[in-house]
Tab-separated table of C-alpha atoms in Angstrom:
chain	number	residue	atom	x	y	z
A	1	MET	CA	-23.204	-28.624	5.031
A	2	ALA	CA	-19.794	-27.952	4.836
A	3	ARG	CA	-17.938	-30.297	2.982
A	4	ARG	CA	-15.679	-33.476	4.442
A	5	PHE	CA	-13.530	-35.239	2.997
A	6	ALA	CA	-12.980	-39.254	3.816
A	7	MET	CA	-11.217	-42.276	2.589
A	8	ALA	CA	-13.035	-45.505	2.707
A	9	ILE	CA	-10.767	-48.467	2.255
A	10	ASP	CA	-12.489	-52.164	1.766
A	11	LEU	CA	-10.457	-55.043	3.696
A	12	LYS	CA	-11.832	-57.694	1.614
A	13	THR	CA	-10.509	-56.077	-1.465
A	14	CYS	CA	-7.173	-54.620	-0.454
A	15	VAL	CA	-4.788	-56.995	-1.490
A	16	GLY	CA	-1.797	-55.052	-0.181
A	17	CYS	CA	-0.226	-54.624	-3.177
A	18	ALA	CA	0.890	-51.658	-2.596
A	19	ALA	CA	0.172	-49.897	-5.560
A	20	CYS	CA	-0.848	-47.113	-3.245
A	21	VAL	CA	2.277	-46.627	-2.093
A	22	VAL	CA	4.180	-45.950	-5.376
A	23	ALA	CA	1.243	-44.510	-7.160
A	24	CYS	CA	2.466	-41.886	-3.600
A	25	MET	CA	5.625	-41.434	-4.300
A	26	ASN	CA	4.978	-40.778	-8.183
A	27	GLN	CA	2.262	-38.369	-7.667
A	28	ASN	CA	4.851	-36.300	-4.998
A	29	GLU	CA	7.894	-36.706	-7.060
A	30	SER	CA	9.524	-38.381	-3.789
A	31	PHE	CA	11.160	-42.024	-4.774
A	32	GLY	CA	11.212	-43.635	-0.989
A	33	TYR	CA	9.565	-40.978	0.961
A	34	SER	CA	5.994	-42.899	0.318
A	35	ARG	CA	3.507	-40.675	2.568
A	36	CYS	CA	1.464	-44.166	3.114
A	37	ARG	CA	2.082	-47.612	3.815
A	38	VAL	CA	0.487	-51.127	3.571
A	39	THR	CA	0.755	-53.287	6.798
A	40	GLU	CA	0.021	-56.773	7.043
A	41	HIS	CA	-1.296	-58.325	10.661
A	42	VAL	CA	-1.856	-61.351	11.588
A	43	MET	CA	-4.844	-61.662	13.789
A	44	GLY	CA	-6.758	-64.108	16.093
A	45	VAL	CA	-5.431	-66.875	18.272
A	46	TYR	CA	-3.935	-70.238	17.004
A	47	PRO	CA	-5.403	-71.740	15.094
A	48	ASP	CA	-8.185	-69.289	14.119
A	49	LEU	CA	-5.612	-67.118	12.372
A	50	ARG	CA	-6.480	-64.270	9.579
A	51	LEU	CA	-4.352	-61.831	8.197
A	52	GLU	CA	-5.196	-58.324	7.712
A	53	ILE	CA	-3.958	-55.732	5.500
A	54	PHE	CA	-4.237	-52.176	5.874
A	55	SER	CA	-3.318	-49.120	3.739
A	56	GLU	CA	-2.636	-46.318	6.164
A	57	ARG	CA	-1.695	-42.633	6.061
A	58	CYS	CA	-2.654	-39.288	7.643
A	59	ASN	CA	-5.718	-40.392	9.180
A	60	HIS	CA	-6.955	-36.566	8.729
A	61	CYS	CA	-8.507	-36.254	12.377
A	62	GLU	CA	-11.279	-34.602	13.312
A	63	ILE	CA	-9.302	-33.301	16.853
A	64	ALA	CA	-6.171	-34.085	15.425
A	65	PRO	CA	-2.967	-33.946	17.763
A	66	CYS	CA	-0.687	-32.916	15.712
A	67	VAL	CA	-2.430	-29.502	15.467
A	68	PRO	CA	-2.397	-28.396	18.355
A	69	VAL	CA	1.097	-28.451	19.268
A	70	CYS	CA	2.453	-27.256	16.668
A	71	PRO	CA	4.800	-24.030	17.997
A	72	THR	CA	4.023	-21.771	14.659
A	73	GLY	CA	0.955	-22.922	13.274
A	74	ALA	CA	2.068	-25.038	10.536
A	75	SER	CA	-0.097	-27.656	10.998
A	76	HIS	CA	-3.572	-26.527	10.491
A	77	TYR	CA	-7.447	-27.589	9.131
A	78	SER	CA	-8.592	-26.677	5.948
A	79	ALA	CA	-11.810	-25.232	5.599
A	80	HIS	CA	-13.239	-29.116	4.200
A	81	GLY	CA	-11.492	-30.730	7.648
A	82	LEU	CA	-8.143	-32.020	6.210
A	83	VAL	CA	-4.773	-31.362	8.349
A	84	GLU	CA	-2.677	-29.571	6.347
A	85	VAL	CA	0.772	-28.558	6.841
A	86	ASP	CA	1.676	-24.841	5.685
A	87	GLN	CA	5.151	-25.537	4.546
A	88	ARG	CA	6.114	-22.088	4.908
A	89	LYS	CA	6.242	-21.676	8.352
A	90	CYS	CA	7.206	-25.255	9.214
A	91	THR	CA	10.406	-25.094	11.435
A	92	GLY	CA	10.943	-29.092	11.253
A	93	CYS	CA	10.729	-29.168	15.129
A	94	ARG	CA	9.019	-32.638	14.882
A	95	ALA	CA	6.588	-32.123	17.886
A	96	CYS	CA	3.776	-33.081	15.210
A	97	VAL	CA	5.789	-36.512	14.821
A	98	ALA	CA	5.900	-37.325	18.309
A	99	ALA	CA	1.733	-36.241	18.596
A	100	CYS	CA	0.975	-37.966	16.133
A	101	PRO	CA	-0.243	-41.687	17.243
A	102	TYR	CA	-0.639	-43.394	13.985
A	103	ASP	CA	2.969	-42.405	12.988
A	104	ALA	CA	1.841	-40.631	9.644
A	105	ARG	CA	4.145	-37.970	9.833
A	106	PHE	CA	7.908	-37.834	9.146
A	107	PRO	CA	10.517	-34.975	8.407
A	108	GLY	CA	10.317	-34.745	4.686
A	109	ARG	CA	13.443	-34.293	2.327
A	110	ASP	CA	13.178	-30.661	2.408
A	111	GLY	CA	13.498	-31.121	6.534
A	112	THR	CA	9.831	-29.809	7.275
A	113	ALA	CA	7.258	-32.236	8.268
A	114	SER	CA	5.448	-34.427	5.435
A	115	LYS	CA	2.314	-36.116	5.954
A	116	CYS	CA	-0.731	-37.415	3.261
A	117	ASP	CA	-2.665	-34.800	1.985
A	118	PHE	CA	-5.546	-36.605	0.271
A	119	CYS	CA	-3.674	-35.128	-2.837
A	120	GLU	CA	-5.152	-31.999	-2.214
A	121	PRO	CA	-4.060	-30.607	-5.601
A	122	LEU	CA	-5.881	-33.126	-7.418
A	123	VAL	CA	-8.509	-33.237	-5.049
A	124	HIS	CA	-9.060	-29.105	-5.918
A	125	GLN	CA	-9.087	-30.230	-9.786
A	126	GLY	CA	-12.281	-32.887	-8.973
A	127	ARG	CA	-10.278	-35.777	-9.049
A	128	GLU	CA	-9.095	-38.429	-7.070
A	129	PRO	CA	-6.271	-38.713	-4.877
A	130	ALA	CA	-3.462	-41.149	-6.406
A	131	CYS	CA	-3.828	-43.989	-4.386
A	132	VAL	CA	-7.401	-43.807	-4.819
A	133	ALA	CA	-7.244	-43.830	-8.380
A	134	GLN	CA	-4.207	-46.227	-8.919
A	135	CYS	CA	-5.515	-49.045	-6.961
A	136	PRO	CA	-5.913	-52.279	-9.333
A	137	THR	CA	-8.962	-53.837	-6.984
A	138	ARG	CA	-10.725	-50.356	-6.160
A	139	ALA	CA	-10.944	-51.326	-2.537
A	140	MET	CA	-10.469	-47.621	-1.993
A	141	VAL	CA	-12.930	-44.526	-1.780
A	142	PHE	CA	-12.358	-40.988	-1.689
A	143	GLY	CA	-14.974	-38.594	-1.251
A	144	ASP	CA	-17.412	-35.937	0.613
A	145	VAL	CA	-18.991	-37.792	3.771
A	146	ASN	CA	-21.947	-35.111	4.256
A	147	GLU	CA	-22.840	-35.666	0.698
A	148	ALA	CA	-26.014	-37.874	1.115
A	149	ARG	CA	-25.617	-39.268	-2.413
A	150	SER	CA	-21.757	-40.142	-2.643
A	151	GLU	CA	-20.213	-43.648	-2.788
A	152	ILE	CA	-18.403	-43.261	0.605
A	153	ARG	CA	-21.678	-42.098	2.710
A	154	ARG	CA	-23.459	-44.974	0.872
A	155	LEU	CA	-20.665	-47.679	1.932
A	156	LEU	CA	-20.452	-46.136	5.698
A	157	ASP	CA	-23.805	-46.094	5.910
A	158	ALA	CA	-24.159	-49.820	4.568
A	159	ARG	CA	-20.938	-51.666	5.779
A	160	LYS	CA	-19.441	-51.993	9.050
A	161	ALA	CA	-16.513	-49.791	9.139
A	162	ARG	CA	-13.674	-49.020	12.159
A	163	VAL	CA	-10.547	-46.730	12.150
A	164	ARG	CA	-7.501	-47.454	13.515
A	165	LYS	CA	-7.098	-46.785	16.993
A	166	PRO	CA	-10.204	-45.435	18.067
A	167	GLU	CA	-8.932	-45.176	22.094
A	168	ALA	CA	-6.731	-42.199	20.931
A	169	GLY	CA	-10.119	-40.298	20.419
A	170	THR	CA	-8.572	-38.692	17.396
A	171	ARG	CA	-12.188	-39.146	15.352
A	172	PRO	CA	-10.002	-40.316	12.013
A	173	HIS	CA	-11.576	-40.083	8.371
A	174	VAL	CA	-10.049	-43.070	7.149
A	175	PHE	CA	-12.659	-45.681	7.589
A	176	TYR	CA	-11.630	-49.545	6.863
A	177	LEU	CA	-15.084	-51.237	5.360
A	178	GLU	CA	-14.671	-55.078	7.522
A	179	ALA	CA	-14.037	-57.836	5.463
A	180	ARG	CA	-16.716	-60.033	7.651
A	181	PRO	CA	-20.438	-58.951	7.968
B	1	MET	CA	-3.543	-64.990	27.352
B	2	THR	CA	-5.465	-62.024	25.226
B	3	PRO	CA	-8.425	-63.340	23.555
B	4	GLU	CA	-6.862	-61.799	19.981
B	5	THR	CA	-3.306	-61.465	19.200
B	6	PHE	CA	-2.361	-58.765	16.711
B	7	GLN	CA	1.387	-59.047	15.598
B	8	LEU	CA	2.316	-56.656	12.584
B	9	ALA	CA	3.858	-59.248	9.873
B	10	ALA	CA	4.851	-56.891	6.964
B	11	GLU	CA	5.295	-53.498	6.143
B	12	SER	CA	6.117	-51.518	2.998
B	13	GLY	CA	5.623	-47.715	2.320
B	14	MET	CA	5.948	-44.812	4.727
B	15	ARG	CA	8.574	-45.627	7.582
B	16	CYS	CA	8.164	-44.886	10.713
B	17	CYS	CA	10.300	-42.391	12.228
B	18	ALA	CA	11.978	-43.940	14.889
B	19	THR	CA	13.736	-41.618	16.754
B	20	PHE	CA	12.325	-37.982	15.856
B	21	TRP	CA	14.250	-36.300	18.576
B	22	GLY	CA	18.032	-37.405	19.686
B	23	LEU	CA	20.587	-37.187	21.571
B	24	ASP	CA	20.862	-32.953	20.383
B	25	ILE	CA	17.399	-32.412	22.011
B	26	ALA	CA	18.703	-34.469	25.500
B	27	PHE	CA	20.967	-31.835	25.586
B	28	GLU	CA	19.456	-29.544	24.907
B	29	LEU	CA	16.816	-29.835	27.318
B	30	PHE	CA	19.729	-30.504	29.776
B	31	LEU	CA	20.729	-27.264	29.306
B	32	ALA	CA	17.439	-25.772	29.527
B	33	GLY	CA	16.852	-27.707	32.666
B	34	LEU	CA	20.144	-26.576	34.519
B	35	ALA	CA	19.958	-22.908	33.193
B	36	GLY	CA	16.181	-22.724	34.887
B	37	GLY	CA	17.216	-24.400	37.950
B	38	LEU	CA	20.368	-22.324	38.238
B	39	MET	CA	17.625	-19.429	37.748
B	40	VAL	CA	15.533	-20.278	40.760
B	41	LEU	CA	18.146	-21.179	43.586
B	42	PRO	CA	19.250	-18.683	46.199
B	43	ARG	CA	22.793	-18.112	43.965
B	44	ALA	CA	20.911	-16.881	40.993
B	45	ALA	CA	22.901	-13.457	41.132
B	46	GLN	CA	26.301	-15.315	41.256
B	47	THR	CA	25.624	-17.676	38.750
B	48	ARG	CA	23.425	-15.696	35.853
B	49	ARG	CA	26.411	-15.586	33.384
B	50	TRP	CA	26.500	-19.512	33.653
B	51	SER	CA	22.662	-19.203	33.130
B	52	LEU	CA	23.406	-17.208	29.984
B	53	ALA	CA	25.588	-19.431	28.605
B	54	ALA	CA	24.073	-22.699	28.995
B	55	LEU	CA	20.662	-21.090	27.418
B	56	ALA	CA	22.775	-19.794	24.463
B	57	LEU	CA	24.231	-23.099	24.148
B	58	ALA	CA	20.843	-24.648	24.703
B	59	GLY	CA	19.465	-22.610	21.860
B	60	LEU	CA	22.050	-22.955	18.944
B	61	THR	CA	21.460	-26.438	19.648
B	62	LEU	CA	17.472	-26.171	19.270
B	63	PHE	CA	17.960	-23.943	15.963
B	64	LEU	CA	20.830	-26.382	14.615
B	65	HIS	CA	18.217	-29.042	15.380
B	66	LEU	CA	15.287	-27.331	12.901
B	67	GLY	CA	14.624	-29.189	9.434
B	68	GLN	CA	13.934	-25.335	8.246
B	69	LYS	CA	15.723	-22.878	10.042
B	70	SER	CA	14.710	-20.072	7.849
B	71	ALA	CA	11.079	-20.243	9.542
B	72	VAL	CA	12.603	-20.239	13.319
B	73	LEU	CA	10.846	-16.290	12.938
B	74	TRP	CA	7.931	-18.073	12.360
B	75	PHE	CA	8.070	-19.331	16.625
B	76	TYR	CA	7.676	-15.732	17.611
B	77	ALA	CA	5.107	-14.557	14.923
B	78	SER	CA	2.322	-16.786	16.052
B	79	TRP	CA	-0.072	-17.034	18.709
B	80	GLN	CA	0.187	-20.761	19.921
B	81	PRO	CA	-0.139	-20.822	23.877
B	82	GLN	CA	-1.724	-24.022	23.462
B	83	ALA	CA	2.003	-25.614	22.257
B	84	PRO	CA	4.483	-26.313	24.877
B	85	MET	CA	7.255	-25.697	22.385
B	86	TRP	CA	5.915	-22.496	21.754
B	87	TRP	CA	5.938	-21.410	25.406
B	88	GLY	CA	9.553	-22.786	25.459
B	89	ALA	CA	10.583	-20.535	22.529
B	90	TRP	CA	9.596	-17.539	24.310
B	91	LEU	CA	11.186	-18.850	27.371
B	92	PHE	CA	14.245	-19.299	25.698
B	93	ALA	CA	14.168	-15.417	24.227
B	94	LEU	CA	13.275	-13.627	27.349
B	95	SER	CA	15.163	-15.580	29.697
B	96	ILE	CA	18.013	-14.544	27.769
B	97	ALA	CA	17.117	-10.903	27.128
B	98	VAL	CA	16.381	-11.204	31.303
B	99	LEU	CA	19.559	-12.282	31.938
B	100	ALA	CA	21.443	-10.289	29.859
B	101	TRP	CA	19.924	-7.171	31.522
B	102	TRP	CA	20.556	-8.112	34.593
B	103	GLU	CA	24.378	-8.516	33.864
B	104	ARG	CA	24.334	-5.082	33.028
B	105	ARG	CA	21.777	-3.625	36.456
B	106	PRO	CA	23.258	-6.067	38.543
B	107	ASN	CA	21.022	-4.633	41.679
B	108	ALA	CA	17.320	-4.105	39.936
B	109	GLY	CA	15.197	-6.421	42.318
B	110	TRP	CA	12.666	-7.275	39.951
B	111	LEU	CA	15.026	-8.735	37.306
B	112	ARG	CA	16.281	-11.385	40.038
B	113	VAL	CA	12.256	-12.175	40.126
B	114	ALA	CA	11.769	-12.081	36.663
B	115	ALA	CA	14.771	-14.343	35.881
B	116	ALA	CA	12.895	-17.142	39.112
B	117	MET	CA	9.632	-16.677	37.039
B	118	LEU	CA	11.221	-17.209	34.179
B	119	GLY	CA	13.707	-19.777	35.394
B	120	ALA	CA	10.504	-22.134	36.833
B	121	GLY	CA	8.887	-22.140	33.240
B	122	LEU	CA	12.325	-23.287	31.837
B	123	ILE	CA	12.485	-26.160	34.684
B	124	LEU	CA	8.584	-26.816	34.182
B	125	TYR	CA	7.885	-27.053	30.006
B	126	PRO	CA	10.057	-29.483	28.632
B	127	GLY	CA	8.407	-32.201	30.976
B	128	PHE	CA	4.544	-31.101	30.361
B	129	MET	CA	6.015	-30.751	26.184
B	130	LEU	CA	6.727	-34.588	26.946
B	131	GLY	CA	4.137	-35.566	29.098
B	132	MET	CA	1.324	-33.945	27.244
B	133	LEU	CA	1.903	-36.313	24.142
B	134	ALA	CA	-0.447	-38.933	24.477
B	135	ALA	CA	0.536	-40.687	21.518
B	136	ARG	CA	4.056	-41.649	23.763
B	137	PRO	CA	2.205	-43.476	26.901
B	138	ALA	CA	6.016	-44.020	28.106
B	139	TRP	CA	6.117	-40.190	28.679
B	140	HIS	CA	3.323	-39.906	31.903
B	141	PRO	CA	1.525	-36.735	31.784
B	142	VAL	CA	2.465	-36.297	35.455
B	143	TRP	CA	5.701	-38.422	36.846
B	144	THR	CA	7.305	-36.801	33.004
B	145	PRO	CA	7.202	-33.001	34.568
B	146	ILE	CA	7.583	-34.352	38.104
B	147	SER	CA	11.286	-36.454	37.485
B	148	PHE	CA	12.415	-32.925	34.775
B	149	VAL	CA	11.766	-30.880	37.624
B	150	VAL	CA	13.945	-32.856	40.141
B	151	LEU	CA	16.375	-33.546	37.323
B	152	SER	CA	16.898	-29.741	36.748
B	153	LEU	CA	17.004	-28.686	40.215
B	154	GLY	CA	19.357	-31.673	40.981
B	155	SER	CA	21.965	-30.459	38.360
B	156	ALA	CA	21.425	-27.004	39.246
B	157	ALA	CA	22.462	-27.564	42.263
B	158	ALA	CA	25.374	-30.093	41.419
B	159	LEU	CA	26.857	-26.982	39.383
B	160	LEU	CA	26.660	-24.363	42.613
B	161	VAL	CA	28.496	-27.028	44.540
B	162	LEU	CA	31.593	-27.512	41.185
B	163	LEU	CA	31.687	-23.532	41.257
B	164	ASP	CA	31.503	-22.745	44.422
B	165	PRO	CA	35.171	-22.038	46.113
B	166	ARG	CA	34.739	-23.873	49.441
B	167	PHE	CA	34.759	-26.783	47.670
B	168	ARG	CA	37.375	-26.483	44.864
B	169	GLY	CA	39.838	-28.984	44.778
B	170	ARG	CA	37.855	-31.359	47.702
B	171	LEU	CA	37.181	-34.427	45.354
B	172	ALA	CA	35.163	-35.673	48.320
B	173	TRP	CA	32.703	-32.970	47.074
B	174	SER	CA	32.810	-32.413	43.278
B	175	ALA	CA	33.352	-35.965	42.453
B	176	PRO	CA	29.542	-36.751	43.540
B	177	ALA	CA	28.449	-33.373	41.659
B	178	ALA	CA	30.048	-34.131	38.578
B	179	ALA	CA	28.391	-37.785	38.728
B	180	ILE	CA	25.043	-35.596	39.154
B	181	LEU	CA	25.243	-33.572	36.380
B	182	ALA	CA	26.169	-36.781	34.021
B	183	ILE	CA	23.316	-38.922	35.767
B	184	CYS	CA	20.899	-35.974	35.613
B	185	PHE	CA	21.973	-35.518	31.890
B	186	ALA	CA	21.724	-39.424	31.504
B	187	THR	CA	18.311	-39.824	33.025
B	188	ARG	CA	17.019	-37.229	30.449
B	189	ALA	CA	18.214	-39.147	27.554
B	190	VAL	CA	16.886	-42.112	28.936
B	191	ILE	CA	13.328	-40.683	29.872
B	192	LEU	CA	13.718	-38.874	25.897
B	193	PHE	CA	14.379	-42.055	24.124
B	194	SER	CA	11.873	-44.372	26.164
B	195	GLY	CA	8.932	-42.328	24.374
B	196	GLN	CA	10.308	-43.293	20.718
B	197	GLY	CA	10.741	-46.238	18.551
């Protein structure tokens, strides 16, 4: 079976330190242009409130709305199912920015569309994405979900997980492992 | 009362691109709709220079908006029929070519038909381009295309009144026509901004 890379983030151990944000900027040499963000949300109804912290980035959706709207084919799926941008073909028209339900794309400093690529150059070397490697609480796990013995597959099978905006029908590949059983 | 509230409390890192299409795109869509409207209305032959000028200005505005201008030819070197913007790029180029040709051969009837068909495309594509974006619910998939068609035809009809020698110097006609043109532009801008931020 073809490899399918994904990321799982444990909501129980993510403390929202934003080390992933700093690691991303450092890896991509783009200070001020991080490709991920940390958001804190207050959930529930008073007095039963709880705080949830999400480390967000491109979800590398299986049905990515940003791919079909691209007028030049710059946005495309890689062989491993990742959503990539061919910078050579990107005109910077921002159609993909408009199409992304997660606001995970933005115009980069060079004018083309920028977004998280799961640190593809590192992954090709067999390494983890920078944000995963730098996470101090090891809340983030990256791997091949089609590999039965991978840690991410084991976690997704054992734990309850959710995705951002499931109603969008995009089948994201960034999973959030529930803090509560 | 909803059983669960979900409120953003803090954010750090990647910022949302609040306004990805600004006034320049509102102006470009207005000009494209105006040109398209002129091309489908009965006096298309008399106004083809206006259509050509509006399209050339719209194309220039769109080009200046692009983040990487050197990649502009990829619009024409790619096959992306599922992308409304790809259709828009082709409609611009073909419309300018047809209008320029028609200017040289004013008696060619088939050029009149071709211009009308391309004009219909120019009226329709911006509304579909916005309406197809499910991530932006403010751009309704049905009402946005319909409103863009109405605004295109309205602005073209208003310009026809302004250009008509019978109404020249008659404020009772020209003032409302100018107001309709301004309203058509402003309404497009409001629709465009309503889906952002």
